[in-house]
Coordinates of C-alpha atoms and ligand atoms in Angstrom, one line a residue:
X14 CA 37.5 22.9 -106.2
X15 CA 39.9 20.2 -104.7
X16 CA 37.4 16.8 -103.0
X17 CA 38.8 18.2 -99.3
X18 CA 39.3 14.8 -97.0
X19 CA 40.4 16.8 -93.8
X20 CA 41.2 13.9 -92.0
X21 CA 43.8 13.1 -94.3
X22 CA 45.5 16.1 -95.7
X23 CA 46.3 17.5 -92.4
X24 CA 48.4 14.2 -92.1
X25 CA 50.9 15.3 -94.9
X26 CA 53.4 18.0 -94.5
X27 CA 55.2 19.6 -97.3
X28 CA 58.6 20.9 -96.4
X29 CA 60.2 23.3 -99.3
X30 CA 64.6 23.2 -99.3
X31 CA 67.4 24.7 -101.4
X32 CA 64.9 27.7 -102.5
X33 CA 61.7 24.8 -104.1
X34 CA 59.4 27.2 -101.9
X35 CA 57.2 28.0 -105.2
X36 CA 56.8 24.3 -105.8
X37 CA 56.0 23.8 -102.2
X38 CA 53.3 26.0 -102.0
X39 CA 51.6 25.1 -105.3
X40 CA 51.8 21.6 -104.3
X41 CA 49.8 22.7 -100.6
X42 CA 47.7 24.9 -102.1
X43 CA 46.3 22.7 -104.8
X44 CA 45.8 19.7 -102.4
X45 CA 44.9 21.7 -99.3
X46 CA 47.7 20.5 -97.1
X47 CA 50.1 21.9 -94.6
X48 CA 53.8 23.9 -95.6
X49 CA 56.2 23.3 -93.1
X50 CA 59.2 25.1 -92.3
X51 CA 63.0 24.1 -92.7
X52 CA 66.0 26.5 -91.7
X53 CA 69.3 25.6 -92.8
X54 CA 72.0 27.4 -91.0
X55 CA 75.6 27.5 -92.6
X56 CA 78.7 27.4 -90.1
X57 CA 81.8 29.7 -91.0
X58 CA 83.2 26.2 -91.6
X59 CA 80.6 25.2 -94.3
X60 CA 79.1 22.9 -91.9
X61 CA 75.4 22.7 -92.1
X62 CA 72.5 23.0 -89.1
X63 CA 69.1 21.7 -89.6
X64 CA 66.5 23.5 -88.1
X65 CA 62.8 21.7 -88.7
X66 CA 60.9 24.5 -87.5
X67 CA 57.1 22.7 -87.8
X68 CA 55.6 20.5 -86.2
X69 CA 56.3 17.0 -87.1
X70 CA 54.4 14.1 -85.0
X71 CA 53.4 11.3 -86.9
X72 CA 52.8 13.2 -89.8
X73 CA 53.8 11.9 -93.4
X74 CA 56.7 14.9 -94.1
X75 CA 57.6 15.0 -97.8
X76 CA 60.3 17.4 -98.6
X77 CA 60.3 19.7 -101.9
X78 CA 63.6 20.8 -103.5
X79 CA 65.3 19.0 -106.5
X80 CA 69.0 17.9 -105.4
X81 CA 70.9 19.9 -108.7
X82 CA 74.2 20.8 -107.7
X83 CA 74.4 18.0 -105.5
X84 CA 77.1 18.1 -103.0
X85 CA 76.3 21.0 -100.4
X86 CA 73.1 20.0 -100.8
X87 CA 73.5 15.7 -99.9
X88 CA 74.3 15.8 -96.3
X89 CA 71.7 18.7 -95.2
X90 CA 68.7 16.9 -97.2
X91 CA 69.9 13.4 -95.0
X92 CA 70.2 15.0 -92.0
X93 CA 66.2 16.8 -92.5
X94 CA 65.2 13.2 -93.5
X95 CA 66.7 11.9 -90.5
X96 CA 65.6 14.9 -88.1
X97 CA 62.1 14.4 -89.3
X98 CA 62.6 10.7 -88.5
X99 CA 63.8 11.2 -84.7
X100 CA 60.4 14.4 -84.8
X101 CA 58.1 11.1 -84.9
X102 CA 57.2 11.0 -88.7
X103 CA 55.5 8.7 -89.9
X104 CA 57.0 8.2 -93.7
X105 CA 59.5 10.6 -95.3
X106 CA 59.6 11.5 -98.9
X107 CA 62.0 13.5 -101.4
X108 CA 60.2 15.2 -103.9
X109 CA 63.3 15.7 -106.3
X110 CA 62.1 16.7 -109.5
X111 CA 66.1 16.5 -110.7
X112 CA 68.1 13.0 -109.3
X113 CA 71.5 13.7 -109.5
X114 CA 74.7 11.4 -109.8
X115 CA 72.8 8.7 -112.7
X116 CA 74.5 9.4 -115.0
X117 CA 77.8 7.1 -113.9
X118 CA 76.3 4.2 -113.8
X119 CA 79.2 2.0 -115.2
X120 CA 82.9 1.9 -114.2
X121 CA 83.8 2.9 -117.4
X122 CA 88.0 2.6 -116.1
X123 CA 89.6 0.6 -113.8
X124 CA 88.9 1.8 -109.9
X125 CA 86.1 4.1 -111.3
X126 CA 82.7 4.3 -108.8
X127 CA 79.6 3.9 -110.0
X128 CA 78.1 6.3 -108.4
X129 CA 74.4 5.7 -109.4
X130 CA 74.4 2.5 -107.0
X131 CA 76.2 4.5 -104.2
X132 CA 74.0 7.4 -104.4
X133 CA 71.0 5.2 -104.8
X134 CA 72.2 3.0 -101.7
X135 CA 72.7 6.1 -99.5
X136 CA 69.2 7.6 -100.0
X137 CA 67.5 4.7 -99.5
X138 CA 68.5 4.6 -95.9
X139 CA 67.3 7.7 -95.3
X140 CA 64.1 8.3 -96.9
X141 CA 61.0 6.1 -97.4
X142 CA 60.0 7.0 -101.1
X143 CA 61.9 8.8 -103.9
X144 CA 59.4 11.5 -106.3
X145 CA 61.3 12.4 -109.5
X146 CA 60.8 13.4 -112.9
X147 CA 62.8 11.7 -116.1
X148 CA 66.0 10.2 -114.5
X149 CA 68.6 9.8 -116.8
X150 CA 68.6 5.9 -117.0
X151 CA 70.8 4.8 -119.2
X152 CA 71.8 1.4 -118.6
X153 CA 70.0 0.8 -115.6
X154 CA 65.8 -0.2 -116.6
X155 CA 64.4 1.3 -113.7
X156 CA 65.3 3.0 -110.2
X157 CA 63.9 0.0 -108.7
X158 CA 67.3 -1.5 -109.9
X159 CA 69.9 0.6 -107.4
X160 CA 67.1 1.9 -105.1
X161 CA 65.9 -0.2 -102.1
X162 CA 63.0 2.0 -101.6
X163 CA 59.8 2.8 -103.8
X164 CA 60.4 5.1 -106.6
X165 CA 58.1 6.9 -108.5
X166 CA 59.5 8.8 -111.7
X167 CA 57.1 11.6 -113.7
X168 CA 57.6 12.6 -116.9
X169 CA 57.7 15.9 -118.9
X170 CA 56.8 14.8 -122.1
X171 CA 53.3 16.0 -122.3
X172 CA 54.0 19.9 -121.0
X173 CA 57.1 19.8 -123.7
X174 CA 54.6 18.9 -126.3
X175 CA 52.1 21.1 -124.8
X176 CA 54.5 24.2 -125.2
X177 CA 55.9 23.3 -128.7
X178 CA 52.3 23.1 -129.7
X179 CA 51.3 26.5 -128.4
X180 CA 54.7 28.3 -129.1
X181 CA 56.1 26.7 -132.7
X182 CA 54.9 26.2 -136.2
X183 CA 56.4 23.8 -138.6
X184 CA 58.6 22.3 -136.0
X185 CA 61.5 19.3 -136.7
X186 CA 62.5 17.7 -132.8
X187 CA 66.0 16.8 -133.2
X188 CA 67.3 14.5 -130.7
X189 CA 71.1 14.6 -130.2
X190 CA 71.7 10.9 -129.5
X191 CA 70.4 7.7 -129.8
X192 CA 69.7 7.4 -126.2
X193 CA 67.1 10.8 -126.8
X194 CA 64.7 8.8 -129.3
X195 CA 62.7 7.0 -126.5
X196 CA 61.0 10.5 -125.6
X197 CA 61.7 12.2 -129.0
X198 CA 59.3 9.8 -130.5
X199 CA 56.8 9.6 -128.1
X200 CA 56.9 13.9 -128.4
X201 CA 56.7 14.4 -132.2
X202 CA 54.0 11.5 -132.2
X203 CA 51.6 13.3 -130.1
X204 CA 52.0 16.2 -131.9
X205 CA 52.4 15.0 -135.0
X206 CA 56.0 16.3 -136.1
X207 CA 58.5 14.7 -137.7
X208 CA 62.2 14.0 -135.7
X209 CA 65.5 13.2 -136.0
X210 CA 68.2 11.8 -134.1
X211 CA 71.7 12.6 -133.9
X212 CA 74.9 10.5 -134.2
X213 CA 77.0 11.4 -130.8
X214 CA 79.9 9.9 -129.7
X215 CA 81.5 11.1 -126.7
X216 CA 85.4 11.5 -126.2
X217 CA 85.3 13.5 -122.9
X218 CA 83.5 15.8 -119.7
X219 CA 82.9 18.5 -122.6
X220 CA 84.1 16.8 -125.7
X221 CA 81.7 15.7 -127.9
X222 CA 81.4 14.9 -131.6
X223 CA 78.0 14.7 -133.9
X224 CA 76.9 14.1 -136.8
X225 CA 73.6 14.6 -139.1
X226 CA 73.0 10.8 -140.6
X227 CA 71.8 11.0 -143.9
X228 CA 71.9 14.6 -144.1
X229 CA 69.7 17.0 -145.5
X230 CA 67.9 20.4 -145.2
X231 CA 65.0 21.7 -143.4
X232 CA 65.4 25.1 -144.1
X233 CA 61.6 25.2 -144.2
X234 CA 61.0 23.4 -140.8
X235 CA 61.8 25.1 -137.1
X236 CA 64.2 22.9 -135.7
X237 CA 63.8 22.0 -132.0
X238 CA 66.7 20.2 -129.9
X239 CA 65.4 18.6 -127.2
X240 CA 67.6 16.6 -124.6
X241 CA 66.9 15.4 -121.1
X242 CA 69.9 17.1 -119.3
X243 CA 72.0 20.1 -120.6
X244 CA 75.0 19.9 -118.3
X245 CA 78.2 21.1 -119.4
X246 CA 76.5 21.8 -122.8
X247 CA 78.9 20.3 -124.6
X248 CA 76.2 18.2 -126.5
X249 CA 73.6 20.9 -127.3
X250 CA 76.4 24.1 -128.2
X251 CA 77.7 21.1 -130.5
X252 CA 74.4 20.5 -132.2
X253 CA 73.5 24.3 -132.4
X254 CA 76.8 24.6 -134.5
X255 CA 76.1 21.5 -137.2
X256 CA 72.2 22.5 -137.5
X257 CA 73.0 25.7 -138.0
X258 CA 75.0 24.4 -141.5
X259 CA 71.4 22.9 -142.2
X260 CA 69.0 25.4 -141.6
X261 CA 68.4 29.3 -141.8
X262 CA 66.3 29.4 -139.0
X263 CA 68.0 29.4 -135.6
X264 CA 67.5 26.1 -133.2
X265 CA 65.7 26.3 -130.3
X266 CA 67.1 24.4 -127.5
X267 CA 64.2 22.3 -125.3
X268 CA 65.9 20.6 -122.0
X269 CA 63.5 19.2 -118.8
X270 CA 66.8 19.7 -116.8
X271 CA 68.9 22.7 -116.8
X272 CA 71.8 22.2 -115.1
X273 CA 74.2 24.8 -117.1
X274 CA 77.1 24.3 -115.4
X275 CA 80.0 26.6 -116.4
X276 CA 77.7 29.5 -118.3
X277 CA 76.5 26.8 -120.7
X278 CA 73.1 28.8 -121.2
X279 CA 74.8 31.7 -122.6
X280 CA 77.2 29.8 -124.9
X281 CA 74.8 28.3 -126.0
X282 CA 72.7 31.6 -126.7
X283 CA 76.2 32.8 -128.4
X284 CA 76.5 29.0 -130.0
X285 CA 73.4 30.5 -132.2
X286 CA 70.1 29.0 -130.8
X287 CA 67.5 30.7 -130.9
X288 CA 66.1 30.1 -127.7
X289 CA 67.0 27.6 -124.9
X290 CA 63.9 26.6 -122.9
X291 CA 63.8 24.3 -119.9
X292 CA 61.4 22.9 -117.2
X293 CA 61.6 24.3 -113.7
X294 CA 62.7 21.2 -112.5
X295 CA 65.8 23.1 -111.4
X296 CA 64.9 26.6 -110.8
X297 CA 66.5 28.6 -113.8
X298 CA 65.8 32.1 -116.2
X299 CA 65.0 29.3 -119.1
X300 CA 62.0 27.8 -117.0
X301 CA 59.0 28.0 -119.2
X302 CA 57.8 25.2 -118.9
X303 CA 56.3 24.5 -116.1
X304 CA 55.6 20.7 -115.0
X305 CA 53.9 21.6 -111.3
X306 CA 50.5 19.9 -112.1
X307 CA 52.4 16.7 -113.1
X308 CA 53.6 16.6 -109.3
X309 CA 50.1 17.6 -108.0
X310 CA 48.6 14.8 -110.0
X311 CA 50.7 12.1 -108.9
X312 CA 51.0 13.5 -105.0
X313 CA 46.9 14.2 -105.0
X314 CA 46.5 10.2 -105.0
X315 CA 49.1 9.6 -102.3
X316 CA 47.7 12.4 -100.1
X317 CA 44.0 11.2 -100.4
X318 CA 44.6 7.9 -101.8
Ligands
R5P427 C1 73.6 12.1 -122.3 O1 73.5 11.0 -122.6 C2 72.5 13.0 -122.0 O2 71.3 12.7 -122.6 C3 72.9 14.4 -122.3 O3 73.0 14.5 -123.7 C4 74.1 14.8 -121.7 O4 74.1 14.4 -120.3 C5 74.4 16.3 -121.7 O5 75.6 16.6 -121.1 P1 76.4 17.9 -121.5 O6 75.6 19.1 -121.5 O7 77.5 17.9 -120.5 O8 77.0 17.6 -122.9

């Protein structure tokens, strides 16, 4: 049983958007708190209403829905910040368990945005706190670099190796770039497996070339891909193709964030992995793994804290 401080959790209202309703009321539930209601109403001109159909007052509101997909979904999730703002809140909060737009976080040619800083700039004059889970930060350190507001970021390390444990035997991670290694290692050392990484280079949106340094067989080891975002899948239906040259058995394809943009999850199915797995940090078929209780820990401290 939850340690119930009334006094408190009535204080905190947990809004679910963009269909994070499951989230929402597993985050409630567990900490005993109160689900509030948001109706977003679409205008024949794609225009969007906001609707916050709870009562507000000088409640902490802390909206649930990861921002995948981004565009549609920027404006309406500003304009609930700011609507539970002018309703009297007392702090607002995006529970975001995907942060889109990190990934540009260079101009890489002339004239080029970076869009990480923008996007970074933007939300932090609407919301009070930022809740996410493994950002892709490349060459920014933290999110405390582009964000002016707290930032707290979750990881999904230990479910990943949670479900490897429970669901593969002789397992091999494979990482499929340098940048994968920070979490690659820290997975196949708690579960004692051995990794490899990848040599990528990338020439374009879905152009992508890797390599096995040093190669050699593990035709007696279950290989498992693992990558923080598959997007266009580019890098993934790549390293399905060159690991299936190495091994007999098929590669299983671990993301946290499932973006599959342009039917990546089936190419990559017909690409020849064996499985492609992801966490429901952006509600997907693939979600098995399911990193709710890393949210309720980390909100059960800021709701009774
Ligand atoms: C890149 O550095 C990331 O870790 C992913 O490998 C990349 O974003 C995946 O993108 P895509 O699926 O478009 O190849």
């Amino acid at each position: 049983m939850n340690q119930i401080n009334p006094k408190i959790s009535t204080a905190s209202i947990f809004i679910p958007v963009f269909g994070y309703n499951s989230l929402a009321e597993s985050i409630t539930k567990a900490l005993n708190c109160e689900l509030g209601k948001l109706d977003l109403h679409s205008f024949p001109d794609e225009e969007t209403l906001v609707r916050i159909e709870s009562k507000i007052d000088a409640k902490n509101v802390i909206f649930v829905g990861s921002l995948d997909h981004p565009n549609p979904k920027i404006f309406p999730i500003f304009s609930a910040a700011e609507t539970a703002r002018k309703l009297g809140a007392n702090k607002v909060t995006l529970v975001s368990p995907y942060l889109p737009y990190m990934r540009q976080d260079k101009s890489f040619h002339e004239g080029e945005a970076v869009s990480s800083r923008q996007f970074a700039k933007l939300f932090s004059l609407f919301f009070d706190e930022l809740i996410t889970m493994d950002p892709h930060l490349h060459r920014w350190h933290s999110l405390s670099e582009i964000f002016q507001i707290p930032t707290q970021v979750l990881h999904a390390e230990e479910k990943i190796a949670a479900w490897i444990q429970s669901n593969v035997k002789d397992a091999i991670l494979i990482g499929p770039d340098q940048e994968s290694e920070q979490w690659l290692s820290r997975i196949a050392e708690k579960i004692k497996v051995p990794y490899l990484i990848l040599e990528k280079t990338r020439i374009g949106d879905k152009n992508v070339k890797i390599a096995i340094p040093n190669l050699k067989s593990f035709s007696n080891q279950n290989p498992i891909l693992i990558d923080d975002i598959i997007s266009s899948g580019t890098t993934m239906i790549q390293a399905v193709r060159l690991l299936k040259e190495s091994s007999k058995l098929l590669p299983i394809c671990i993301t946290v964030h499932g973006i599959f943009a342009d039917s990546s999850y089936n190419k990559l199915l017909e690409a020849g992995a064996g499985m492609v797995v992801s966490c429901n940090t952006i509600l997907h078929e693939s979600n098995q793994i399911d990193v709710t209780d890393v949210f309720i820990e980390s909100l059960r401290s800021q709701v009774y804290g």
